[in-house]
Short mmCIF file of C-alpha atoms in Angstrom, two decimals:
data_model
loop_
_atom_site.label_atom_id
_atom_site.label_comp_id
_atom_site.label_asym_id
_atom_site.label_seq_id
_atom_site.Cartn_x
_atom_site.Cartn_y
_atom_site.Cartn_z
CA MET A 1266 0.00 0.00 0.00
CA PRO A 1267 1.51 3.30 -0.99
CA MET A 1268 1.78 5.70 1.97
CA ILE A 1269 1.21 9.23 0.69
CA LYS A 1270 0.52 12.75 1.86
CA ALA A 1271 -3.03 14.04 1.48
CA SER A 1272 -1.66 16.69 -0.88
CA GLU A 1273 -0.72 13.88 -3.30
CA LEU A 1274 -4.23 12.42 -3.60
CA GLU A 1275 -5.13 14.42 -6.70
CA SER A 1276 -2.31 12.77 -8.66
CA TRP A 1277 -3.69 9.29 -7.85
CA LYS A 1278 -7.20 9.90 -9.17
CA GLY A 1279 -8.04 7.50 -11.99
CA LYS A 1280 -5.10 5.22 -11.20
CA GLU A 1281 -5.11 1.64 -10.02
CA VAL A 1282 -3.68 1.71 -6.52
CA GLY A 1283 -3.54 -1.97 -5.64
CA VAL A 1284 -4.51 -5.57 -6.21
CA SER A 1285 -5.03 -7.92 -3.28
CA ASP A 1286 -3.79 -11.44 -2.80
CA TRP A 1287 -6.14 -14.28 -3.74
CA VAL A 1288 -8.62 -15.42 -1.07
CA THR A 1289 -10.27 -18.85 -1.25
CA VAL A 1290 -14.04 -18.94 -0.83
CA ASP A 1291 -14.50 -22.51 0.37
CA GLN A 1292 -17.65 -24.31 1.44
CA GLU A 1293 -16.87 -23.84 5.13
CA ARG A 1294 -16.75 -20.05 4.67
CA ILE A 1295 -20.03 -20.17 2.74
CA ASN A 1296 -21.69 -22.30 5.42
CA ASN A 1297 -20.47 -19.99 8.20
CA PHE A 1298 -21.85 -16.97 6.32
CA ALA A 1299 -25.19 -18.77 5.86
CA ASP A 1300 -25.33 -19.41 9.61
CA CYS A 1301 -24.39 -15.83 10.43
CA THR A 1302 -27.00 -14.31 8.12
CA GLU A 1303 -29.58 -17.08 8.46
CA ASP A 1304 -29.65 -17.34 4.66
CA HIS A 1305 -29.65 -21.10 4.13
CA GLN A 1306 -30.87 -21.17 0.54
CA PHE A 1307 -29.94 -24.56 -0.95
CA ILE A 1308 -27.81 -23.04 -3.73
CA HIS A 1309 -25.31 -22.04 -1.04
CA ILE A 1310 -25.25 -24.98 1.35
CA ASP A 1311 -26.72 -28.12 -0.22
CA GLU A 1312 -23.99 -29.49 -2.48
CA GLU A 1313 -26.13 -32.32 -3.86
CA ALA A 1314 -29.12 -30.12 -4.78
CA ALA A 1315 -26.88 -27.31 -6.06
CA ALA A 1316 -25.09 -29.77 -8.37
CA LYS A 1317 -28.39 -30.08 -10.31
CA THR A 1318 -28.55 -26.34 -11.05
CA PRO A 1319 -26.90 -24.55 -13.98
CA PHE A 1320 -24.05 -23.63 -11.58
CA GLY A 1321 -23.15 -27.29 -11.10
CA GLY A 1322 -22.47 -26.80 -7.40
CA THR A 1323 -22.79 -24.45 -4.50
CA ILE A 1324 -22.08 -20.75 -4.86
CA ALA A 1325 -21.20 -18.03 -2.37
CA HIS A 1326 -23.81 -15.53 -1.35
CA GLY A 1327 -23.34 -12.28 -3.26
CA LEU A 1328 -23.26 -10.51 0.10
CA LEU A 1329 -20.48 -12.84 1.26
CA THR A 1330 -18.38 -11.74 -1.69
CA LEU A 1331 -19.19 -8.11 -0.88
CA SER A 1332 -18.33 -8.66 2.79
CA LEU A 1333 -14.82 -9.75 1.77
CA LEU A 1334 -14.04 -6.22 0.53
CA PRO A 1335 -12.40 -5.11 3.80
CA LYS A 1336 -10.03 -8.10 3.56
CA LEU A 1337 -9.48 -7.50 -0.15
CA SER A 1338 -8.85 -3.79 0.50
CA TYR A 1339 -6.36 -4.19 3.33
CA GLY A 1340 -2.94 -3.19 2.05
CA THR A 1341 -4.23 -2.43 -1.44
CA THR A 1342 -5.69 1.04 -0.98
CA LEU A 1343 -3.86 4.29 -0.37
CA GLY A 1344 -2.54 5.02 3.09
CA LEU A 1345 -2.50 8.65 4.17
CA GLU A 1346 0.34 9.83 6.41
CA GLY A 1347 -0.96 10.53 9.89
CA THR A 1348 -4.02 8.31 9.59
CA VAL A 1349 -5.80 7.84 12.90
CA MET A 1350 -8.51 5.55 11.53
CA GLY A 1351 -10.40 4.53 8.43
CA ILE A 1352 -14.15 3.97 8.38
CA ASN A 1353 -16.26 2.07 5.86
CA TYR A 1354 -18.55 4.83 4.62
CA GLY A 1355 -20.68 2.68 2.31
CA PHE A 1356 -21.18 2.08 -1.39
CA ASP A 1357 -22.64 4.11 -4.20
CA LYS A 1358 -22.99 1.09 -6.49
CA VAL A 1359 -22.75 -2.66 -6.20
CA ARG A 1360 -23.37 -5.10 -9.04
CA PHE A 1361 -23.09 -8.89 -8.76
CA LEU A 1362 -21.95 -10.00 -12.20
CA ASN A 1363 -20.88 -13.61 -11.75
CA PRO A 1364 -21.41 -16.18 -9.00
CA VAL A 1365 -18.43 -17.39 -7.00
CA ARG A 1366 -18.42 -21.18 -6.93
CA ALA A 1367 -17.35 -22.90 -3.74
CA GLY A 1368 -13.59 -23.44 -3.79
CA SER A 1369 -12.90 -20.47 -6.07
CA LYS A 1370 -10.30 -17.82 -5.36
CA VAL A 1371 -11.13 -14.11 -5.54
CA ARG A 1372 -9.09 -10.92 -5.35
CA GLY A 1373 -9.83 -7.19 -5.33
CA ARG A 1374 -8.54 -4.59 -7.79
CA HIS A 1375 -8.81 -0.96 -6.59
CA THR A 1376 -8.78 2.31 -8.53
CA LEU A 1377 -9.03 5.69 -6.80
CA VAL A 1378 -11.93 7.65 -8.29
CA ASP A 1379 -12.07 10.67 -6.03
CA ALA A 1380 -10.71 12.18 -2.82
CA VAL A 1381 -12.52 15.02 -1.07
CA GLU A 1382 -11.64 16.65 2.23
CA LYS A 1383 -15.08 16.82 3.86
CA GLN A 1384 -13.81 18.50 7.02
CA PRO A 1385 -10.28 19.36 8.07
CA GLY A 1386 -8.46 16.03 8.38
CA ARG A 1387 -11.41 13.95 7.16
CA TRP A 1388 -10.97 12.60 3.67
CA LEU A 1389 -13.69 10.78 1.74
CA LEU A 1390 -11.93 8.41 -0.65
CA THR A 1391 -13.92 6.79 -3.43
CA TYR A 1392 -12.65 3.62 -5.10
CA ASP A 1393 -13.88 1.51 -7.96
CA VAL A 1394 -13.38 -2.08 -6.86
CA THR A 1395 -13.51 -5.15 -9.06
CA VAL A 1396 -13.60 -8.57 -7.42
CA GLU A 1397 -12.03 -11.00 -9.86
CA ILE A 1398 -12.45 -14.78 -9.86
CA ASP A 1399 -9.30 -16.76 -10.60
CA GLY A 1400 -9.45 -18.14 -14.13
CA ILE A 1401 -12.76 -16.49 -15.06
CA GLU A 1402 -13.03 -13.42 -17.27
CA THR A 1403 -16.26 -11.91 -15.88
CA PRO A 1404 -15.71 -10.53 -12.36
CA ALA A 1405 -17.78 -11.59 -9.38
CA LEU A 1406 -18.75 -8.02 -8.61
CA ILE A 1407 -18.00 -4.39 -9.19
CA ALA A 1408 -18.58 -1.74 -6.58
CA ARG A 1409 -17.95 1.91 -5.86
CA SER A 1410 -16.63 1.88 -2.33
CA LEU A 1411 -16.45 4.88 0.01
CA ALA A 1412 -13.97 5.19 2.87
CA MET A 1413 -13.63 8.01 5.37
CA VAL A 1414 -10.03 8.45 6.43
CA VAL A 1415 -9.30 10.55 9.50
CA VAL A 1416 -5.83 12.03 9.76
CA GLY A 1417 -4.47 13.71 12.83
#
């Protein structure tokens, strides 16, 4: 993760700032997410029934893939000198383009879209994030992610 001064943010707009390592989305992770969210739809947890669908097996919840963004962002987004904390500020857009089959690996690709100082020392950073699936051309999801970074 590049560590930069806030005054350098403008020069990063429109540039890819990082790509995460691959993360495996295995059946155990999918089952744990199903338990946590109480979303036990068969396509996620019943391997035998899911094998009879066009997916040929279980798939991760779209929201599970989205929930991996903090992990996929760690170390791959810009670090501002003097950062006290970063806060997930939400999303302007999220699109689920391709299911993630159990056992697949995903990674995040981040591009800085905008950086606005909302208050002194509080920067709203906007990233376009693509979650790629190893070996598959169409990404799992695309999102516009917002992060509030507080510098002191």
